[in-house]
PDB file of C-alpha atoms and ligand atoms in Angstrom:
ATOM      1  CA  MET A   1       9.670 -84.902  25.946  1.00 95.00           C
ATOM      2  CA  TYR A   2      10.702 -84.784  22.360  1.00 97.00           C
ATOM      3  CA  ASN A   3      13.835 -82.598  21.043  1.00 98.00           C
ATOM      4  CA  ILE A   4      14.449 -81.480  17.642  1.00 98.00           C
ATOM      5  CA  ALA A   5      17.841 -79.769  17.174  1.00 98.00           C
ATOM      6  CA  ILE A   6      18.563 -77.648  14.267  1.00 98.00           C
ATOM      7  CA  ASP A   7      21.742 -75.847  13.601  1.00 97.00           C
ATOM      8  CA  GLY A   8      22.876 -74.430  10.031  1.00 95.00           C
ATOM      9  CA  THR A   9      24.516 -71.822   8.089  1.00 93.00           C
ATOM     10  CA  ALA A  10      23.453 -68.348   7.617  1.00 87.00           C
ATOM     11  CA  GLY A  11      20.710 -67.826   5.270  1.00 88.00           C
ATOM     12  CA  SER A  12      19.912 -71.520   5.112  1.00 94.00           C
ATOM     13  CA  GLY A  13      16.146 -70.727   6.152  1.00 94.00           C
ATOM     14  CA  LYS A  14      16.838 -72.684   9.402  1.00 95.00           C
ATOM     15  CA  SER A  15      14.565 -70.171  11.282  1.00 94.00           C
ATOM     16  CA  THR A  16      11.931 -70.503   9.087  1.00 95.00           C
ATOM     17  CA  VAL A  17      12.000 -74.224   8.854  1.00 98.00           C
ATOM     18  CA  ALA A  18      12.292 -74.518  12.710  1.00 98.00           C
ATOM     19  CA  ARG A  19       9.177 -72.349  13.226  1.00 97.00           C
ATOM     20  CA  ALA A  20       7.044 -74.350  10.813  1.00 98.00           C
ATOM     21  CA  LEU A  21       7.970 -77.722  11.596  1.00 98.00           C
ATOM     22  CA  ALA A  22       7.274 -76.774  15.275  1.00 97.00           C
ATOM     23  CA  LYS A  23       3.749 -75.576  14.056  1.00 96.00           C
ATOM     24  CA  ARG A  24       3.092 -78.742  12.198  1.00 97.00           C
ATOM     25  CA  LEU A  25       4.001 -81.047  15.107  1.00 97.00           C
ATOM     26  CA  ASP A  26       2.513 -78.503  17.817  1.00 96.00           C
ATOM     27  CA  PHE A  27       5.804 -78.045  19.707  1.00 97.00           C
ATOM     28  CA  ASN A  28       7.354 -74.956  21.172  1.00 95.00           C
ATOM     29  CA  VAL A  29      10.210 -73.480  18.837  1.00 97.00           C
ATOM     30  CA  PHE A  30      13.008 -71.890  20.704  1.00 97.00           C
ATOM     31  CA  ASN A  31      15.484 -69.475  18.968  1.00 96.00           C
ATOM     32  CA  THR A  32      18.630 -69.451  20.882  1.00 97.00           C
ATOM     33  CA  GLY A  33      20.221 -66.577  18.902  1.00 95.00           C
ATOM     34  CA  ASP A  34      17.671 -64.488  20.998  1.00 96.00           C
ATOM     35  CA  LEU A  35      19.302 -65.036  24.166  1.00 98.00           C
ATOM     36  CA  TYR A  36      22.589 -63.730  22.956  1.00 97.00           C
ATOM     37  CA  ARG A  37      20.953 -61.000  21.617  1.00 96.00           C
ATOM     38  CA  GLY A  38      19.156 -60.268  24.995  1.00 98.00           C
ATOM     39  CA  LEU A  39      22.710 -60.448  26.660  1.00 98.00           C
ATOM     40  CA  ALA A  40      24.076 -58.168  24.157  1.00 97.00           C
ATOM     41  CA  CYS A  41      21.002 -55.585  24.940  1.00 98.00           C
ATOM     42  CA  ALA A  42      21.944 -56.041  28.689  1.00 98.00           C
ATOM     43  CA  TYR A  43      25.558 -55.492  28.280  1.00 98.00           C
ATOM     44  CA  LEU A  44      25.134 -51.997  26.768  1.00 97.00           C
ATOM     45  CA  ASP A  45      22.365 -51.197  29.359  1.00 97.00           C
ATOM     46  CA  MET A  46      24.246 -51.746  32.178  1.00 97.00           C
ATOM     47  CA  GLY A  47      27.015 -49.785  31.171  1.00 96.00           C
ATOM     48  CA  TYR A  48      29.741 -51.796  29.369  1.00 96.00           C
ATOM     49  CA  HIS A  49      30.998 -50.985  25.947  1.00 89.00           C
ATOM     50  CA  ASN A  50      34.135 -52.603  24.455  1.00 91.00           C
ATOM     51  CA  ILE A  51      34.509 -56.278  24.858  1.00 94.00           C
ATOM     52  CA  THR A  52      37.158 -57.718  27.126  1.00 94.00           C
ATOM     53  CA  GLU A  53      37.486 -60.830  28.515  1.00 94.00           C
ATOM     54  CA  LYS A  54      37.520 -59.252  32.016  1.00 96.00           C
ATOM     55  CA  SER A  55      34.231 -57.303  31.309  1.00 97.00           C
ATOM     56  CA  VAL A  56      32.322 -59.999  29.705  1.00 97.00           C
ATOM     57  CA  LYS A  57      33.083 -62.191  32.984  1.00 96.00           C
ATOM     58  CA  ASP A  58      31.999 -59.368  35.310  1.00 97.00           C
ATOM     59  CA  PHE A  59      28.874 -58.865  33.276  1.00 98.00           C
ATOM     60  CA  ILE A  60      27.836 -62.279  33.104  1.00 97.00           C
ATOM     61  CA  LYS A  61      27.965 -62.740  36.758  1.00 97.00           C
ATOM     62  CA  ARG A  62      25.174 -60.035  37.378  1.00 97.00           C
ATOM     63  CA  CYS A  63      22.790 -61.425  34.718  1.00 96.00           C
ATOM     64  CA  GLU A  64      20.055 -63.585  35.174  1.00 97.00           C
ATOM     65  CA  ILE A  65      18.343 -64.784  31.833  1.00 97.00           C
ATOM     66  CA  LYS A  66      14.839 -66.365  31.306  1.00 96.00           C
ATOM     67  CA  VAL A  67      12.431 -66.767  28.423  1.00 96.00           C
ATOM     68  CA  GLU A  68       8.864 -66.999  28.371  1.00 96.00           C
ATOM     69  CA  PHE A  69       6.669 -67.819  25.805  1.00 93.00           C
ATOM     70  CA  LEU A  70       3.639 -65.206  25.420  1.00 94.00           C
ATOM     71  CA  GLU A  71       0.656 -65.015  23.011  1.00 92.00           C
ATOM     72  CA  ASP A  72       2.959 -63.204  20.422  1.00 92.00           C
ATOM     73  CA  GLY A  73       5.707 -65.930  20.857  1.00 92.00           C
ATOM     74  CA  GLN A  74       9.135 -66.152  22.466  1.00 96.00           C
ATOM     75  CA  HIS A  75      10.280 -63.246  24.830  1.00 98.00           C
ATOM     76  CA  THR A  76      13.685 -62.735  26.136  1.00 98.00           C
ATOM     77  CA  PHE A  77      14.462 -61.569  29.877  1.00 98.00           C
ATOM     78  CA  VAL A  78      17.590 -60.396  31.218  1.00 98.00           C
ATOM     79  CA  ASN A  79      17.483 -59.313  35.098  1.00 98.00           C
ATOM     80  CA  ASN A  80      13.769 -59.485  34.483  1.00 98.00           C
ATOM     81  CA  PHE A  81      13.684 -56.775  31.756  1.00 98.00           C
ATOM     82  CA  ASP A  82      11.971 -57.808  28.546  1.00 98.00           C
ATOM     83  CA  TYR A  83      14.236 -56.986  25.810  1.00 98.00           C
ATOM     84  CA  THR A  84      12.166 -58.636  22.690  1.00 98.00           C
ATOM     85  CA  SER A  85      11.792 -55.441  20.928  1.00 97.00           C
ATOM     86  CA  ARG A  86      15.321 -54.540  20.526  1.00 96.00           C
ATOM     87  CA  LEU A  87      16.612 -57.835  19.791  1.00 96.00           C
ATOM     88  CA  HIS A  88      17.063 -57.220  16.267  1.00 88.00           C
ATOM     89  CA  GLU A  89      18.489 -53.725  15.945  1.00 88.00           C
ATOM     90  CA  GLU A  90      21.907 -53.711  14.014  1.00 82.00           C
ATOM     91  CA  GLU A  91      23.993 -52.976  16.909  1.00 89.00           C
ATOM     92  CA  ILE A  92      22.727 -55.869  18.912  1.00 92.00           C
ATOM     93  CA  SER A  93      23.297 -58.399  15.889  1.00 86.00           C
ATOM     94  CA  VAL A  94      27.049 -57.170  15.939  1.00 85.00           C
ATOM     95  CA  LEU A  95      27.430 -57.006  19.645  1.00 93.00           C
ATOM     96  CA  SER A  96      25.528 -60.621  19.956  1.00 93.00           C
ATOM     97  CA  SER A  97      28.274 -62.289  17.824  1.00 88.00           C
ATOM     98  CA  LYS A  98      31.026 -60.734  20.134  1.00 90.00           C
ATOM     99  CA  VAL A  99      29.456 -61.675  23.120  1.00 95.00           C
ATOM    100  CA  ALA A 100      28.547 -65.164  22.146  1.00 93.00           C
ATOM    101  CA  PRO A 101      32.101 -66.975  22.009  1.00 91.00           C
ATOM    102  CA  PHE A 102      32.805 -66.623  25.773  1.00 94.00           C
ATOM    103  CA  LYS A 103      32.950 -69.915  27.895  1.00 94.00           C
ATOM    104  CA  LYS A 104      31.399 -68.091  30.667  1.00 96.00           C
ATOM    105  CA  VAL A 105      28.268 -66.716  28.422  1.00 97.00           C
ATOM    106  CA  ARG A 106      27.936 -70.117  26.945  1.00 96.00           C
ATOM    107  CA  LYS A 107      27.751 -71.895  30.126  1.00 96.00           C
ATOM    108  CA  LYS A 108      25.009 -69.747  31.381  1.00 97.00           C
ATOM    109  CA  VAL A 109      23.214 -70.195  28.141  1.00 97.00           C
ATOM    110  CA  LYS A 110      23.320 -73.743  28.114  1.00 98.00           C
ATOM    111  CA  LYS A 111      21.536 -73.998  31.370  1.00 97.00           C
ATOM    112  CA  VAL A 112      18.539 -72.173  30.086  1.00 97.00           C
ATOM    113  CA  GLN A 113      18.289 -74.024  26.813  1.00 98.00           C
ATOM    114  CA  ARG A 114      18.862 -77.545  28.627  1.00 98.00           C
ATOM    115  CA  GLN A 115      16.263 -76.708  31.130  1.00 97.00           C
ATOM    116  CA  PHE A 116      13.590 -75.670  28.348  1.00 97.00           C
ATOM    117  CA  ALA A 117      14.286 -79.026  26.214  1.00 98.00           C
ATOM    118  CA  LYS A 118      13.966 -80.975  29.504  1.00 98.00           C
ATOM    119  CA  ASN A 119      10.384 -79.646  30.102  1.00 97.00           C
ATOM    120  CA  ASN A 120       9.191 -79.006  26.568  1.00 96.00           C
ATOM    121  CA  ASN A 121       8.648 -80.752  23.190  1.00 97.00           C
ATOM    122  CA  CYS A 122      10.604 -78.432  21.219  1.00 97.00           C
ATOM    123  CA  VAL A 123      12.581 -77.536  17.910  1.00 98.00           C
ATOM    124  CA  MET A 124      15.565 -75.774  19.402  1.00 98.00           C
ATOM    125  CA  GLU A 125      17.646 -74.062  16.875  1.00 97.00           C
ATOM    126  CA  GLY A 126      21.267 -72.191  16.849  1.00 95.00           C
ATOM    127  CA  ARG A 127      24.656 -73.149  15.998  1.00 93.00           C
ATOM    128  CA  ASP A 128      25.680 -75.393  18.597  1.00 95.00           C
ATOM    129  CA  ILE A 129      22.460 -77.334  19.550  1.00 97.00           C
ATOM    130  CA  CYS A 130      23.092 -80.349  17.846  1.00 97.00           C
ATOM    131  CA  THR A 131      26.828 -80.742  19.090  1.00 96.00           C
ATOM    132  CA  ALA A 132      26.919 -79.147  22.699  1.00 96.00           C
ATOM    133  CA  ILE A 133      23.406 -78.317  23.792  1.00 97.00           C
ATOM    134  CA  LEU A 134      21.107 -81.331  23.009  1.00 98.00           C
ATOM    135  CA  PRO A 135      23.525 -84.176  21.694  1.00 97.00           C
ATOM    136  CA  HIS A 136      20.962 -86.674  22.638  1.00 97.00           C
ATOM    137  CA  ALA A 137      18.189 -84.888  20.774  1.00 98.00           C
ATOM    138  CA  ASP A 138      15.698 -87.170  19.082  1.00 97.00           C
ATOM    139  CA  LEU A 139      16.600 -85.720  15.799  1.00 98.00           C
ATOM    140  CA  LYS A 140      19.701 -83.772  14.836  1.00 98.00           C
ATOM    141  CA  LEU A 141      19.686 -81.490  11.563  1.00 98.00           C
ATOM    142  CA  PHE A 142      22.342 -79.484   9.976  1.00 98.00           C
ATOM    143  CA  ILE A 143      20.765 -77.391   7.572  1.00 98.00           C
ATOM    144  CA  THR A 144      22.365 -75.639   4.747  1.00 97.00           C
ATOM    145  CA  ALA A 145      22.598 -74.360   0.993  1.00 98.00           C
ATOM    146  CA  ARG A 146      25.063 -73.356  -1.438  1.00 98.00           C
ATOM    147  CA  PRO A 147      26.417 -69.687  -0.492  1.00 97.00           C
ATOM    148  CA  GLU A 148      25.362 -68.496  -3.946  1.00 97.00           C
ATOM    149  CA  ILE A 149      21.629 -69.626  -3.061  1.00 97.00           C
ATOM    150  CA  ARG A 150      21.618 -68.220   0.074  1.00 96.00           C
ATOM    151  CA  ALA A 151      22.794 -64.864  -0.943  1.00 95.00           C
ATOM    152  CA  ASN A 152      20.117 -64.820  -3.568  1.00 95.00           C
ATOM    153  CA  ARG A 153      17.588 -65.678  -1.114  1.00 93.00           C
ATOM    154  CA  ARG A 154      18.752 -62.898   1.168  1.00 89.00           C
ATOM    155  CA  TYR A 155      18.852 -60.425  -1.682  1.00 92.00           C
ATOM    156  CA  GLN A 156      15.282 -61.252  -2.934  1.00 90.00           C
ATOM    157  CA  GLN A 157      14.169 -60.869   0.360  1.00 84.00           C
ATOM    158  CA  ASN A 158      15.716 -57.385   1.554  1.00 78.00           C
ATOM    159  CA  LYS A 159      15.841 -55.806  -2.181  1.00 79.00           C
ATOM    160  CA  ASN A 160      14.924 -52.394  -0.807  1.00 67.00           C
ATOM    161  CA  GLU A 161      17.651 -52.627   2.043  1.00 74.00           C
ATOM    162  CA  GLY A 162      20.258 -51.276  -0.588  1.00 81.00           C
ATOM    163  CA  LYS A 163      22.777 -54.118  -0.269  1.00 86.00           C
ATOM    164  CA  SER A 164      23.895 -55.493  -3.748  1.00 92.00           C
ATOM    165  CA  TYR A 165      24.106 -59.428  -4.281  1.00 94.00           C
ATOM    166  CA  GLU A 166      27.840 -59.332  -4.417  1.00 94.00           C
ATOM    167  CA  GLU A 167      28.117 -57.675  -0.853  1.00 92.00           C
ATOM    168  CA  ILE A 168      25.351 -60.176   0.598  1.00 91.00           C
ATOM    169  CA  LEU A 169      27.446 -63.258  -1.142  1.00 94.00           C
ATOM    170  CA  LYS A 170      30.486 -61.255   0.599  1.00 94.00           C
ATOM    171  CA  ASP A 171      28.790 -61.329   4.047  1.00 89.00           C
ATOM    172  CA  ILE A 172      27.585 -64.953   3.952  1.00 92.00           C
ATOM    173  CA  ASN A 173      31.053 -66.343   3.206  1.00 94.00           C
ATOM    174  CA  GLU A 174      32.772 -64.299   5.919  1.00 90.00           C
ATOM    175  CA  ARG A 175      29.917 -65.307   8.656  1.00 86.00           C
ATOM    176  CA  ASP A 176      30.482 -69.177   7.364  1.00 91.00           C
ATOM    177  CA  TYR A 177      33.975 -68.685   8.026  1.00 91.00           C
ATOM    178  CA  ASN A 178      33.861 -66.735  11.284  1.00 86.00           C
ATOM    179  CA  ASP A 179      31.114 -69.165  12.543  1.00 87.00           C
ATOM    180  CA  SER A 180      33.004 -72.515  11.757  1.00 91.00           C
ATOM    181  CA  HIS A 181      36.337 -71.366  12.746  1.00 92.00           C
ATOM    182  CA  ARG A 182      35.792 -69.846  16.204  1.00 88.00           C
ATOM    183  CA  LYS A 183      37.335 -71.663  19.181  1.00 89.00           C
ATOM    184  CA  VAL A 184      34.237 -72.145  21.313  1.00 88.00           C
ATOM    185  CA  ALA A 185      31.375 -73.721  19.872  1.00 88.00           C
ATOM    186  CA  PRO A 186      32.045 -73.745  16.207  1.00 91.00           C
ATOM    187  CA  LEU A 187      29.002 -74.564  13.711  1.00 93.00           C
ATOM    188  CA  LYS A 188      29.413 -77.867  12.288  1.00 95.00           C
ATOM    189  CA  PRO A 189      27.409 -80.707  11.714  1.00 96.00           C
ATOM    190  CA  ALA A 190      27.042 -83.585  14.532  1.00 96.00           C
ATOM    191  CA  LYS A 191      28.752 -86.604  13.564  1.00 95.00           C
ATOM    192  CA  ASP A 192      25.334 -88.497  13.629  1.00 94.00           C
ATOM    193  CA  GLY A 193      23.376 -85.408  12.532  1.00 97.00           C
ATOM    194  CA  ILE A 194      21.765 -85.249   9.141  1.00 98.00           C
ATOM    195  CA  ILE A 195      22.658 -82.631   6.878  1.00 98.00           C
ATOM    196  CA  ILE A 196      19.982 -81.262   4.592  1.00 98.00           C
ATOM    197  CA  ASP A 197      21.300 -79.054   1.679  1.00 98.00           C
ATOM    198  CA  ASN A 198      17.717 -77.369   0.485  1.00 98.00           C
ATOM    199  CA  SER A 199      19.566 -75.463  -2.558  1.00 98.00           C
ATOM    200  CA  ASP A 200      16.994 -77.079  -4.674  1.00 97.00           C
ATOM    201  CA  MET A 201      14.007 -77.187  -2.230  1.00 97.00           C
ATOM    202  CA  THR A 202      11.477 -74.997  -1.199  1.00 95.00           C
ATOM    203  CA  VAL A 203      10.589 -74.076   2.430  1.00 95.00           C
ATOM    204  CA  GLU A 204       7.824 -76.487   2.276  1.00 97.00           C
ATOM    205  CA  GLU A 205       9.749 -79.500   0.994  1.00 98.00           C
ATOM    206  CA  THR A 206      12.386 -79.021   3.408  1.00 98.00           C
ATOM    207  CA  VAL A 207       9.787 -79.005   6.120  1.00 98.00           C
ATOM    208  CA  ASP A 208       8.267 -81.911   4.635  1.00 98.00           C
ATOM    209  CA  TYR A 209      11.565 -83.787   4.672  1.00 98.00           C
ATOM    210  CA  CYS A 210      12.296 -82.754   8.256  1.00 98.00           C
ATOM    211  CA  GLU A 211       8.782 -84.000   9.464  1.00 98.00           C
ATOM    212  CA  LYS A 212       9.154 -87.283   7.614  1.00 98.00           C
ATOM    213  CA  LEU A 213      12.664 -87.768   9.345  1.00 98.00           C
ATOM    214  CA  PHE A 214      11.301 -87.272  12.632  1.00 98.00           C
ATOM    215  CA  LYS A 215       8.281 -89.459  12.392  1.00 96.00           C
ATOM    216  CA  GLU A 216      10.556 -92.145  10.876  1.00 96.00           C
ATOM    217  CA  LYS A 217      12.919 -91.510  14.063  1.00 92.00           C
ATOM    218  CA  VAL A 218      10.206 -91.686  16.764  1.00 89.00           C
ATOM    219  CA  ARG A 219       8.030 -94.478  15.130  1.00 79.00           C
TER     220      ARG A 219
HETATM  221  O1  LIG U 301      20.757 -66.669  15.137  1.00 62.85           O
HETATM  222  P1  LIG U 301      21.078 -65.058  15.484  1.00 62.85           P
HETATM  223  O2  LIG U 301      21.615 -64.715  14.456  1.00 62.85           O
HETATM  224  O3  LIG U 301      19.812 -64.408  16.041  1.00 62.85           O
HETATM  225  O4  LIG U 301      22.362 -65.268  16.710  1.00 62.85           O
HETATM  226  C1  LIG U 301      22.887 -64.197  17.120  1.00 62.85           C
HETATM  227  C2  LIG U 301      24.286 -64.363  17.319  1.00 62.85           C
HETATM  228  O5  LIG U 301      24.210 -65.180  18.316  1.00 62.85           O
HETATM  229  C3  LIG U 301      24.753 -65.030  16.146  1.00 62.85           C
HETATM  230  O6  LIG U 301      25.635 -64.071  15.676  1.00 62.85           O
HETATM  231  C4  LIG U 301      25.625 -66.166  16.730  1.00 62.85           C
HETATM  232  O7  LIG U 301      27.053 -65.747  16.647  1.00 62.85           O
HETATM  233  C5  LIG U 301      25.286 -66.343  18.178  1.00 62.85           C
HETATM  234  N1  LIG U 301      24.831 -67.680  18.309  1.00 62.85           N
HETATM  235  C6  LIG U 301      25.593 -68.692  18.887  1.00 62.85           C
HETATM  236  N2  LIG U 301      24.896 -69.818  19.200  1.00 62.85           N
HETATM  237  C7  LIG U 301      23.955 -70.048  19.258  1.00 62.85           C
HETATM  238  C8  LIG U 301      22.972 -69.002  18.439  1.00 62.85           C
HETATM  239  C9  LIG U 301      23.343 -67.836  18.190  1.00 62.85           C
HETATM  240  O8  LIG U 301      26.767 -68.427  19.361  1.00 62.85           O
HETATM  241  N3  LIG U 301      23.131 -71.363  19.476  1.00 62.85           N
END
C-alpha cells in the first residue's frame, strides 16, 4: 500500500491539499483530527466534564474507536455511535485539543491510524503523522505558510463570522505555539520530510507539486 503523510500548521490548507491529492491519485484521505474530535464528543456524552489525567485514563479504557468510509466520506464512531455530524461544533474543537495530548489517547488513536494505512492506499493528515504514526510513509510532507498569509486566508473564508484579521492572526500564532510546544506529539517537520511553504502558491499549485513529488518518489 502507498501512504502519503501530511502534517502542517493551522490554516496552511493541508486538509484541502490532502483531499485533492487523494482524489487525483484515487487514494482514501484520512483526516486524523476527526478521531480526536469523536473522542471529545464521547467524553461529554459519557458524562465526563473537566479534563484530568484520571478521568481521561478512565474514559479511554471504555472507548472503542472506528472509522468507516461511506458514500459521503469519512465517518467516526466511538462505541459504535456515529459522531460525524457533531465533530465541528465549537465546544468539540476546543475539547478535542485538550483530550489529544494524553499518551493513552494517542496510543489508542495510533492503532486505528496504523491499521488503516496498512490496508489502504491513503493520504493521512494530522499533526504527528510523519513523525510518529507513519515514519516509513512513501512521502512525508510538512505544509505551512507565513502566519499573515494563513490568517488572511481564514479571514477571507469566514468574513461573515465576525472575527477581525488581527484576532485570527493572534489565534494562529497561539495555535502554532501550542501545537509545536506540547510535550506529547508536538507539531514539527520530520527530519527526512519535505517542507512546503505555500505562501505564494495556490491550492492547485500545491497539489501539483505534491503529486509530482509522489510520482518521483515511487517511480
Ligand atoms: O485537525 P483538527 O483541527 O480537526 O484536529 C482537532 C484537534 O486534534 C486539534 O486541536 C489537535 O490538537 C488534535 N490533533 C492531534 N493530532 C492529530 C490531529 C489532530 O493532536 N494528528
